[in-house]
Coordinates of C-alpha atoms in Angstrom, one line a residue:
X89 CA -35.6 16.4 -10.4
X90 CA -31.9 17.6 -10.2
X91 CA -29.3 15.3 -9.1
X92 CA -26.1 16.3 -7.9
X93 CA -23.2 13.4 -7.4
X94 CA -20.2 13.9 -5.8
X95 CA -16.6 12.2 -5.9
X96 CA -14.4 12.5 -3.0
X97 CA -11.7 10.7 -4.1
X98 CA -10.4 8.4 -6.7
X99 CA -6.7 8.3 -6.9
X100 CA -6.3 10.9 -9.0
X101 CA -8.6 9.5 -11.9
X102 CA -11.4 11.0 -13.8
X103 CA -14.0 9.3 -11.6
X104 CA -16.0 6.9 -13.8
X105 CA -18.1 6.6 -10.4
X106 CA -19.8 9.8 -11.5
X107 CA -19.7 9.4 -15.5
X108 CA -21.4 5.7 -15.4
X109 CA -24.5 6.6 -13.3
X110 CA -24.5 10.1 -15.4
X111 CA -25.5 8.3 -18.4
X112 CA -28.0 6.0 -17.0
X113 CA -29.8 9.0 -15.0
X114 CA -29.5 11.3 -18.0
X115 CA -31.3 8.5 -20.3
X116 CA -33.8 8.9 -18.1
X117 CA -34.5 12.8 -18.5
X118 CA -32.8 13.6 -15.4
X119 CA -30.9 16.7 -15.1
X120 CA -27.4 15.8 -13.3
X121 CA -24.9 18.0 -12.0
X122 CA -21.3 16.2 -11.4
X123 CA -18.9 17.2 -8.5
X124 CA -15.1 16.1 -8.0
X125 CA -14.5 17.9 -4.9
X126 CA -10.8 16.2 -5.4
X127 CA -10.4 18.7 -7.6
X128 CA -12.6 22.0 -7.4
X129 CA -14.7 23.4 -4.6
X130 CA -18.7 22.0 -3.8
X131 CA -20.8 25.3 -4.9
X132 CA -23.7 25.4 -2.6
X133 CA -25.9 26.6 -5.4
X134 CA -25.7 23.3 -6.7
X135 CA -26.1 21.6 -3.4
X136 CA -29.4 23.7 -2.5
X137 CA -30.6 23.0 -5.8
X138 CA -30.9 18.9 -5.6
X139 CA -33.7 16.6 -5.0
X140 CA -31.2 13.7 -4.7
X141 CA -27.4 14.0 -3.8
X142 CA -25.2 10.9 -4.1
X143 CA -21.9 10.3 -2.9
X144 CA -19.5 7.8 -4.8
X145 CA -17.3 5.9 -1.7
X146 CA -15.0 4.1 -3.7
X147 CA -12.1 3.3 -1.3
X148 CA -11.8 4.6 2.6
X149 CA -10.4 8.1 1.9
X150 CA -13.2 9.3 -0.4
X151 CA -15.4 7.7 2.7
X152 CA -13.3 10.3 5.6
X153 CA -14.0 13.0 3.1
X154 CA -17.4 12.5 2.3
X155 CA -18.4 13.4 6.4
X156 CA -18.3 17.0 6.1
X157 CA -19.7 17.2 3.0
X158 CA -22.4 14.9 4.2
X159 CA -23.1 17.4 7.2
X160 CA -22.5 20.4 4.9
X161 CA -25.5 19.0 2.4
X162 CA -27.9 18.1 5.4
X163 CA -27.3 21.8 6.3
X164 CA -27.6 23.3 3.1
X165 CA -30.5 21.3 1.6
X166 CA -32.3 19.5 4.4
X167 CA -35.1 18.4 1.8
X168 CA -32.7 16.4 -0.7
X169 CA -32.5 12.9 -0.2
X170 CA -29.1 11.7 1.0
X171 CA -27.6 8.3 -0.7
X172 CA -23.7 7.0 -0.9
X173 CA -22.5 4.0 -3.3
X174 CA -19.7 2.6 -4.2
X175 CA -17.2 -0.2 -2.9
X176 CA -17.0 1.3 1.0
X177 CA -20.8 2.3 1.2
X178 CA -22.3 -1.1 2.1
X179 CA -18.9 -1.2 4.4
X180 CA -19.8 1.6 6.0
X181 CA -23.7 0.9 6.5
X182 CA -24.2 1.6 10.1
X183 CA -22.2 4.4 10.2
X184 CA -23.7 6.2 7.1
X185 CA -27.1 5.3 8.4
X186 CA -26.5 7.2 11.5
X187 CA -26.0 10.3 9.0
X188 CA -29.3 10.1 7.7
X189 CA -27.9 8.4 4.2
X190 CA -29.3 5.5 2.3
X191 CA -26.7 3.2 1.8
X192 CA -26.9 1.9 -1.6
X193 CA -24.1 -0.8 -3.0
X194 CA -21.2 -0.8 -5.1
X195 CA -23.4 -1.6 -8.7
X196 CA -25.7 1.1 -8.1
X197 CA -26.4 2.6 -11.4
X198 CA -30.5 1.2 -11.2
X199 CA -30.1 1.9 -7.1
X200 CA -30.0 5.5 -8.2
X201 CA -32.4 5.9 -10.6
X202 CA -35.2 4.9 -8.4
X203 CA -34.3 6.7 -5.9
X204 CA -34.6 9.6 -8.3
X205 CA -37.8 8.4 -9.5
X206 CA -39.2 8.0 -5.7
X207 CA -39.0 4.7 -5.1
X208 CA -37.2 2.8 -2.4
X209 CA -34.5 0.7 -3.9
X210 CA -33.2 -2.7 -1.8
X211 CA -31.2 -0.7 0.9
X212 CA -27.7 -2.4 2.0
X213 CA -28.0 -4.1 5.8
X214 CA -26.4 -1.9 8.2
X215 CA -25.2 -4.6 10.7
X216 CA -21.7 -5.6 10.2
X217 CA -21.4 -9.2 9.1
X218 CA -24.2 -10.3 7.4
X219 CA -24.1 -12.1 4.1
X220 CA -25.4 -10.3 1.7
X221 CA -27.7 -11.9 -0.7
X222 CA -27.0 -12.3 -4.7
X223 CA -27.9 -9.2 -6.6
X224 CA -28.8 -9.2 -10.2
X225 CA -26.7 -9.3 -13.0
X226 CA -26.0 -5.2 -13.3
X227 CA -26.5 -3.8 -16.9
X228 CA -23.8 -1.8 -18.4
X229 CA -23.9 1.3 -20.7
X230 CA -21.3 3.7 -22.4
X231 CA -20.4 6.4 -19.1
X232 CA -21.4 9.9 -19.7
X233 CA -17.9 12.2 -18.8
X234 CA -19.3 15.2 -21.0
X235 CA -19.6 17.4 -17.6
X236 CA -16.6 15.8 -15.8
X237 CA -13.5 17.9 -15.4
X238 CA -10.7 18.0 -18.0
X239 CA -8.3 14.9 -18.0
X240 CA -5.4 17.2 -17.8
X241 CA -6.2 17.9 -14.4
X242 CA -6.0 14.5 -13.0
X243 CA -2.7 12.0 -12.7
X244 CA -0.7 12.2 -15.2
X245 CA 1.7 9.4 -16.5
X246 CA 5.7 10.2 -16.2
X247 CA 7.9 8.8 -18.6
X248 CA 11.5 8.4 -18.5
X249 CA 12.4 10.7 -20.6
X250 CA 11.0 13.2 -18.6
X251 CA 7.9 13.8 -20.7
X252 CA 4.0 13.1 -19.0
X253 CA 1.3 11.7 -20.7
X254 CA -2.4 12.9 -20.4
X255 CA -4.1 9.7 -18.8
X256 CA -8.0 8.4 -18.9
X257 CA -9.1 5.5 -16.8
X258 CA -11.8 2.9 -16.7
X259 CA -12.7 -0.7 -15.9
X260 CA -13.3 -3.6 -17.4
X261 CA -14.7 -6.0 -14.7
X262 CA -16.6 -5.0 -11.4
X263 CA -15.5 -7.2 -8.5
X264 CA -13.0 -9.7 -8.0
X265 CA -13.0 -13.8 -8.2
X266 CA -10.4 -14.0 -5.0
X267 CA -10.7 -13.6 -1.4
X268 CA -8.0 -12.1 -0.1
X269 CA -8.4 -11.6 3.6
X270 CA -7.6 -8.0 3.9
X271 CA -9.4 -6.8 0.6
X272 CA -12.2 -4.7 1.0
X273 CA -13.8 -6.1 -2.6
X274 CA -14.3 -9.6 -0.3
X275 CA -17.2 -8.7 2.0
X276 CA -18.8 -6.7 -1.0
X277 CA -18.7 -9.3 -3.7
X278 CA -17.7 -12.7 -2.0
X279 CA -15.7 -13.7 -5.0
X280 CA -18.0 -12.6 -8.2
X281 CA -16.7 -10.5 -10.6
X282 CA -19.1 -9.4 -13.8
X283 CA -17.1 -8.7 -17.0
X284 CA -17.8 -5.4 -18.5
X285 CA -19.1 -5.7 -22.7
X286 CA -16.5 -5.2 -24.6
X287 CA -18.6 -2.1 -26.2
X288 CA -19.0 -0.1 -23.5
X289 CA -15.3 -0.5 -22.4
X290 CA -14.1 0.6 -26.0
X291 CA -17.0 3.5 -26.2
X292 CA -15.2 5.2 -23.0
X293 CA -11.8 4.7 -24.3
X294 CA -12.8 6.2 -27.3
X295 CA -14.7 9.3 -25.6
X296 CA -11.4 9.8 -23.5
X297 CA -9.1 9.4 -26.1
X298 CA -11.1 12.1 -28.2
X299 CA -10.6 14.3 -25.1
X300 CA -6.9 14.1 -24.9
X301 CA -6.0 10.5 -23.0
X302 CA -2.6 9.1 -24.3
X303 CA -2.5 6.2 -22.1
X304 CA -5.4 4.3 -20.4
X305 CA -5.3 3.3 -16.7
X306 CA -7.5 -0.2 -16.3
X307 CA -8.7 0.3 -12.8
X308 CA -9.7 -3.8 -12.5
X309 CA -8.8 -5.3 -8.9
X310 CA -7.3 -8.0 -11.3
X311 CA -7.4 -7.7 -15.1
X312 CA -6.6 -10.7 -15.5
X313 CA -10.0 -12.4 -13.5
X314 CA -11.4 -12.8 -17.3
X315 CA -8.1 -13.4 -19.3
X316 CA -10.2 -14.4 -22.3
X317 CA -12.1 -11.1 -22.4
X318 CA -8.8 -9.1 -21.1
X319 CA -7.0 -10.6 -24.2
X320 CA -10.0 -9.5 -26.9
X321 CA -10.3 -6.1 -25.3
X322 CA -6.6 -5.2 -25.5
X323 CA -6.5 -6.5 -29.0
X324 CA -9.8 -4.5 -29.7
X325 CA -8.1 -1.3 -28.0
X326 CA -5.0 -1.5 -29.7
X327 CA -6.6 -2.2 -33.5
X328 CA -8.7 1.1 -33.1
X329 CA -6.3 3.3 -31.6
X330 CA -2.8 2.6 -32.1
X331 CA 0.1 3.6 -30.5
X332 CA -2.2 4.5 -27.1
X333 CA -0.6 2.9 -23.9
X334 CA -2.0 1.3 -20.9
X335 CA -1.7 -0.2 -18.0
X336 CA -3.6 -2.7 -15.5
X337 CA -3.0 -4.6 -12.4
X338 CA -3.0 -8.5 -12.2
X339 CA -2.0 -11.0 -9.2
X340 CA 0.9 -12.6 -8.8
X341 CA -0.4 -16.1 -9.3
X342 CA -2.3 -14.7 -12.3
X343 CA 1.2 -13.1 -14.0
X344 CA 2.7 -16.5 -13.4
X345 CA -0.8 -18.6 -14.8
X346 CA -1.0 -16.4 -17.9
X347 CA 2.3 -15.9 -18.2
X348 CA 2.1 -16.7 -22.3
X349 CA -0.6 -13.3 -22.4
X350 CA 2.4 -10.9 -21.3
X351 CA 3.8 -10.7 -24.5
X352 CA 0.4 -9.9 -25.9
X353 CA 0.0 -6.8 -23.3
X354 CA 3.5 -5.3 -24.4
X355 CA 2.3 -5.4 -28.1
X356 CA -0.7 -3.9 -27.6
X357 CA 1.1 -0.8 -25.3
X358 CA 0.7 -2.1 -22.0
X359 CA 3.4 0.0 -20.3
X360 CA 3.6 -1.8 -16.7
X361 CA 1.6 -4.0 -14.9
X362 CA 0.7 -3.3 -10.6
X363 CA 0.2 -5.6 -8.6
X364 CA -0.5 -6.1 -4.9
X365 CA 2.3 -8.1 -3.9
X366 CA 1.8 -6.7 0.0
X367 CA 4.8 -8.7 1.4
X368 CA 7.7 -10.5 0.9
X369 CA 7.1 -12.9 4.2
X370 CA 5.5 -16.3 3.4
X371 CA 3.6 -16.4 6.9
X372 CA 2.2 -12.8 6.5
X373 CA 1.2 -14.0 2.8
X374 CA -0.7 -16.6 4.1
X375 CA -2.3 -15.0 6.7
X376 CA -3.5 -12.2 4.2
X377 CA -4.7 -15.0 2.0
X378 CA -2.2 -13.9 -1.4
X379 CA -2.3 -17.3 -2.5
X380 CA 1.4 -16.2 -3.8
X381 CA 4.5 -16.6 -2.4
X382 CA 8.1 -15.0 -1.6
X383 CA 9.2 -16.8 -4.4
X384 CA 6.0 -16.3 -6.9
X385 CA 6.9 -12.5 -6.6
X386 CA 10.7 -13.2 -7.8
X387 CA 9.6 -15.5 -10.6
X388 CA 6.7 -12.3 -11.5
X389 CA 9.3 -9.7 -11.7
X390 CA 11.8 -11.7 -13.7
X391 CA 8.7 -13.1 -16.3
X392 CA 7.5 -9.2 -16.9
X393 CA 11.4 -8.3 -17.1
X394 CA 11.5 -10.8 -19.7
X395 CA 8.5 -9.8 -21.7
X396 CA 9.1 -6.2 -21.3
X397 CA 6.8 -5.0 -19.5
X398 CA 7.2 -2.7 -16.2
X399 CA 6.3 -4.6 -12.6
X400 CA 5.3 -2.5 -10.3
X401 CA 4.7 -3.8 -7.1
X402 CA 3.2 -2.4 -3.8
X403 CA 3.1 -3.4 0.0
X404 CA 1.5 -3.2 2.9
X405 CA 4.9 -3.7 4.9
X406 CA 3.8 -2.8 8.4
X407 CA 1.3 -5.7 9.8
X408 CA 0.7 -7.0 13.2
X409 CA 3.5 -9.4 12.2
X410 CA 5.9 -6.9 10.8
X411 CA 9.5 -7.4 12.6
X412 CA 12.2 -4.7 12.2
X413 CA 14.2 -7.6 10.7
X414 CA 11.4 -8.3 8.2
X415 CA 11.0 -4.9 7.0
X416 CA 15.0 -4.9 6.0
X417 CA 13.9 -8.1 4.8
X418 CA 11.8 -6.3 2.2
X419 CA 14.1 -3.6 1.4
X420 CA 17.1 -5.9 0.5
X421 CA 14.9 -8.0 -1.9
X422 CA 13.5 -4.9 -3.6
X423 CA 17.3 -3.3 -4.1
X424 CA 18.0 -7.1 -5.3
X425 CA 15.5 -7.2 -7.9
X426 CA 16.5 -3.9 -8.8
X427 CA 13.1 -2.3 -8.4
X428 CA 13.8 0.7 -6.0
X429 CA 12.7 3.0 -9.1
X430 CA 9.6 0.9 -9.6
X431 CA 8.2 1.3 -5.5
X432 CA 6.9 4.2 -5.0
X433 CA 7.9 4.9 -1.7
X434 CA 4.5 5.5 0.4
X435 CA 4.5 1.4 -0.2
X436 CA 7.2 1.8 2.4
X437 CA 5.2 3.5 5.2
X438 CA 1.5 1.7 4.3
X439 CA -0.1 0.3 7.5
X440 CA -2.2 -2.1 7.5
X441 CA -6.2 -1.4 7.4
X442 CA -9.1 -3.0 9.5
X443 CA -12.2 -1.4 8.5
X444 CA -15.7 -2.8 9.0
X445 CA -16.2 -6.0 8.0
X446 CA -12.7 -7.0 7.5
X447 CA -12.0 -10.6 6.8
X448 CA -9.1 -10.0 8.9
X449 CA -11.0 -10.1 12.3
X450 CA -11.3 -13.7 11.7
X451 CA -8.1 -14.3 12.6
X452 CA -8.1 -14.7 16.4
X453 CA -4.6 -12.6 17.0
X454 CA -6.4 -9.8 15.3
X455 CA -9.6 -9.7 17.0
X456 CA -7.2 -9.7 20.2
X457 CA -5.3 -6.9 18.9
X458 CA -8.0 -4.3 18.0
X459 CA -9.7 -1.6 19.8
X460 CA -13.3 -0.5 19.2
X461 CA -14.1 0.3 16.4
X462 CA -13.5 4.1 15.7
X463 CA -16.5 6.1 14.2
X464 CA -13.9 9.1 13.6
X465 CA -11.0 7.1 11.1
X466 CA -14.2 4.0 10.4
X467 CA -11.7 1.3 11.5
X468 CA -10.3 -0.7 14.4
X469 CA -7.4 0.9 15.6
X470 CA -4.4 -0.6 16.6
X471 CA -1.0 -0.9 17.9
X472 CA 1.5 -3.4 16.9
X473 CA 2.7 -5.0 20.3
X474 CA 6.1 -4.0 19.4
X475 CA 6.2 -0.3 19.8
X476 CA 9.7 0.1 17.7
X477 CA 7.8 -1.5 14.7
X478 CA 5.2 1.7 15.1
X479 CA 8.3 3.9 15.7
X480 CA 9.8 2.8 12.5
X481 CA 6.5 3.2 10.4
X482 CA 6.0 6.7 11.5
X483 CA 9.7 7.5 10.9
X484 CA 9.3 5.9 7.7
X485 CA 6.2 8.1 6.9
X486 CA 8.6 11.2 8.1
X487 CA 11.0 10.4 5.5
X488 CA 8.9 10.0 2.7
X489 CA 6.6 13.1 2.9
X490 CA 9.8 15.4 3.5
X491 CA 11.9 13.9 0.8
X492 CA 12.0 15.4 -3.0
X493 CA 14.4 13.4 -4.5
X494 CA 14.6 10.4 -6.8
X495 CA 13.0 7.4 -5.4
X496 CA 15.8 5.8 -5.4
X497 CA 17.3 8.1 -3.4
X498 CA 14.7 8.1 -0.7
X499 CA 14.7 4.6 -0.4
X500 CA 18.7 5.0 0.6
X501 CA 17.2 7.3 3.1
X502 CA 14.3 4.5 4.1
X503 CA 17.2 2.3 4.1
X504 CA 19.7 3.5 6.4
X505 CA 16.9 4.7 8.6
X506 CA 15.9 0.5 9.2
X507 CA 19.3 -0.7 9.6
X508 CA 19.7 2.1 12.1
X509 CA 16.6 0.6 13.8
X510 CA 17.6 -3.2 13.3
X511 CA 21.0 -2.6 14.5
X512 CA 22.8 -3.0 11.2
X513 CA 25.3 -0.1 9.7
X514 CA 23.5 1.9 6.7
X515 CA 26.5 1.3 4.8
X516 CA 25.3 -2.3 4.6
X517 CA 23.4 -0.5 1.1
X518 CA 26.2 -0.5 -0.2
X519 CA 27.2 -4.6 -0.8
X520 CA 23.3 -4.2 -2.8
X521 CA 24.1 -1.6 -5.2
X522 CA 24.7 -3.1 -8.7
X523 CA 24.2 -2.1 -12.2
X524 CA 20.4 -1.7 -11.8
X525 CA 19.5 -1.4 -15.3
X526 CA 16.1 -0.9 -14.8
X527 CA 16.8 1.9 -12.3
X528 CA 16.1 5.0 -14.5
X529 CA 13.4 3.7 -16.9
X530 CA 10.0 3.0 -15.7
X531 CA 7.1 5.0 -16.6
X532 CA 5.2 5.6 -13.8
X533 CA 1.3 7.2 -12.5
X534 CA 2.0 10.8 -10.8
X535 CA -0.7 9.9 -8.6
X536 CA -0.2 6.4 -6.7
X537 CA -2.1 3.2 -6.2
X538 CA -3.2 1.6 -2.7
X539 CA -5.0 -0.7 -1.8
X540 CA -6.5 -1.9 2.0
X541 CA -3.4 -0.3 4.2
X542 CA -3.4 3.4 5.6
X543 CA 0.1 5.1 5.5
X544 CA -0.4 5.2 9.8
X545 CA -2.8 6.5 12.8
X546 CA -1.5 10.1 12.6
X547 CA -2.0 10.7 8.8
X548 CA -5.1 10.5 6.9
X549 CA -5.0 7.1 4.5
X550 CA -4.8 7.1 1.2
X551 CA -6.9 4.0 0.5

């Protein structure tokens, strides 16, 4: 049989969604055709000539963009059997059911291959809710990216002096140990995380590096979940192939609990570090279930300052509890902290996301504040019940797809735009503008990173 898999979307990656379940279905004498329809057109030739076509859903955009192609596939090839994996397939159950898809889960690898083999593999529940029991342990081998696209065309990484970097990606934990309430890893995993072998982590570095990859994007929800296997993989990485970069993203609380291992990371080439700081308010924070605080994220930046290594932070600033004064709030303490070069400035305009099986419709003032849910976007709409707050995210969202310039210089823009709103003179900026050393000289991914927002209800999310 010929299977065909298709990526949506992966941030602008290489998607190892496609090259992991390559390898295991071309072990098994499978002939596999791979699709990054991010990045080149779906040929129906290939589509009419599957038994099996997969699509990998790993984050709510790739989901929005797999519906046509779902339709176009049924259309094409009515005889192939339908599946979808990947973080938001068992999120999106009932509504990928309805579509005639099996709904397999985000280790899926085995899933796959006996679906390909005929057999029916556990299928994920479609009814929202329901605990999902414990899964085996998933078995790991080196991806196959021989048939993947070139890494030149995907994200590249910018550096301050103006030259980019040809970038590769991959992961070296599935999952997550934390439970923060808007994360879409929660409902999936409940708080497991599986540490990759070291092994197969360094084989795809190495088959990316032979293909061109200067710098190595770890796509972990938190790299630092394993801190003892994070510390013998980058000193692995590093020993073999010197003077490749890389970076990861880590919590806050784990930055300031490991703070010793951020000296390691700038030896061994890590360039910056994300991390999902979402907000600067401490009631927000706590409602989202951070487990950092206002003053964690200070103490972060100023601990990676010191070990010289880039923070990059990002934010879901517009929440059912956003205020006009809180979102100046967060500008002034990113032009304090002297990060305006280090936010890239859709963080400005993200809005928050409720898909299926949120955590966040356990909070009551949620549930209250949500409309049915919406088969078209596959989340809960709604409307912050103060309608300037919605009027300054979709301004914000104006200013930052029409602006070119640094970022520095659209967040002036972003800037005088919520003063404007709040009531304040723009030239209030000026009182924050200091030396900003770090304002010219962070490296930074030409595609961005988000995580469980949406940039608002007229755009399509990047998520």
């Amino acid at each position: 049989m010929r299977v065909l898999l298709i990526s949506t979307y992966d941030l602008g990656r290489q998607p190892l969604g496609l090259a992991s379940p390559a390898a295991w279905l071309r072990n098994e004498g499978f002939e596999v055709d791979c699709v990054d329809a991010s990045r080149e057109t779906l040929n129906d030739s290939l589509v009419s000539g599957a038994g099996l076509i997969a699509f990998y859903l790993p984050m709510h955009t790739a989901t929005r963009l797999a519906a046509p192609l779902i339709a176009r596939a049924r259309g094409v090839n009515p005889a192939a059997r339908l599946a979808a994996y990947g973080l938001y397939a068992p999120l999106n159950a009932a509504w990928l059911g309805e579509q005639g898809v099996a709904v397999l889960g985000a280790d899926a690898e085995a899933d796959l291959m006996q679906l390909a083999k005929g057999s029916e593999p556990r299928a994920e529940s479609p009814e929202p809710h329901v605990e999902r029991p414990a899964r085996k342990r998933p078995q790991f081998i080196a991806p196959d990216r021989s048939t993947l696209l070139p890494l030149s065309r995907y994200a590249a990484l910018q550096m301050p002096d103006g030259t980019r970097r040809v970038v590769g990606s991959t992961d070296a934990t599935r999952g997550c140990k934390h439970l923060c309430r808007h994360c879409p890893i929660v409902p999936v995993y409940g708080g497991v995380f599986r540490a990759i072998p070291l092994d197969v982590v360094i084989a795809d570095v190495r088959s990316q590096v032979a293909a061109g990859a200067q710098h190595i994007s770890f796509g972990d929800p938190d790299f630092f979940n394993g801190p003892t296997h994070a510390r013998r993989l980058v000193e692995a990485v590093a020993k073999e192939f010197p003077g490749l970069t890389y970076d990861v993203t880590i919590k806050v609380e784990h930055i300031l609990r490991h703070v010793e291992m951020l000296g390691l990371l700038r030896e061994t080439g890590c360039l910056m570090i994300t991390s999902a700081v979402e907000s600067v308010d401490d009631d927000v924070l706590l409602k989202l279930r951070k487990g950092h605080t206002r003053f964690d994220f200070i103490d972060a930046v100023r601990a990676c300052r010191q070990a010289g290594v880039a923070l990059t932070p990002t934010f879901v600033p517009f929440t059912p509890w956003t205020t006009t004064d809180g979102y100046v709030d967060l500008l002034e303490q990113i032009r304090t902290l002297e990060l305006t070069e280090s936010v890239a400035p859709i963080q400005l305009a993200i809005r928050l996301l409720v898909t299926a099986e949120s955590k966040l419709l356990e909070l009551p003032e949620v549930r209250s504040l949500v409309e049915p849910f919406e088969p078209q976007s596959l989340t809960y709409p709604w409307r912050h019940p103060d309608a300037r707050v919605d009027d300054l995210q979709r301004a914000v969202m104006q200013v930052v797809s029409a602006t070119s310039g640094s970022r520095s210089e659209t967040f002036d823009r972003i800037w005088s735009l919520a003063t404007g709103a709040k009531g304040v003179r723009p030239l209030d900026l000026d009182r924050l503008k200091g030396s900003d050393p770090f304002r010219h000289s962070q490296p930074y991914l030409t595609e961005g990173w988000y995580c469980c927002a949406e940039p608002g209800p007229e755009q399509l999310d990047v998520v």
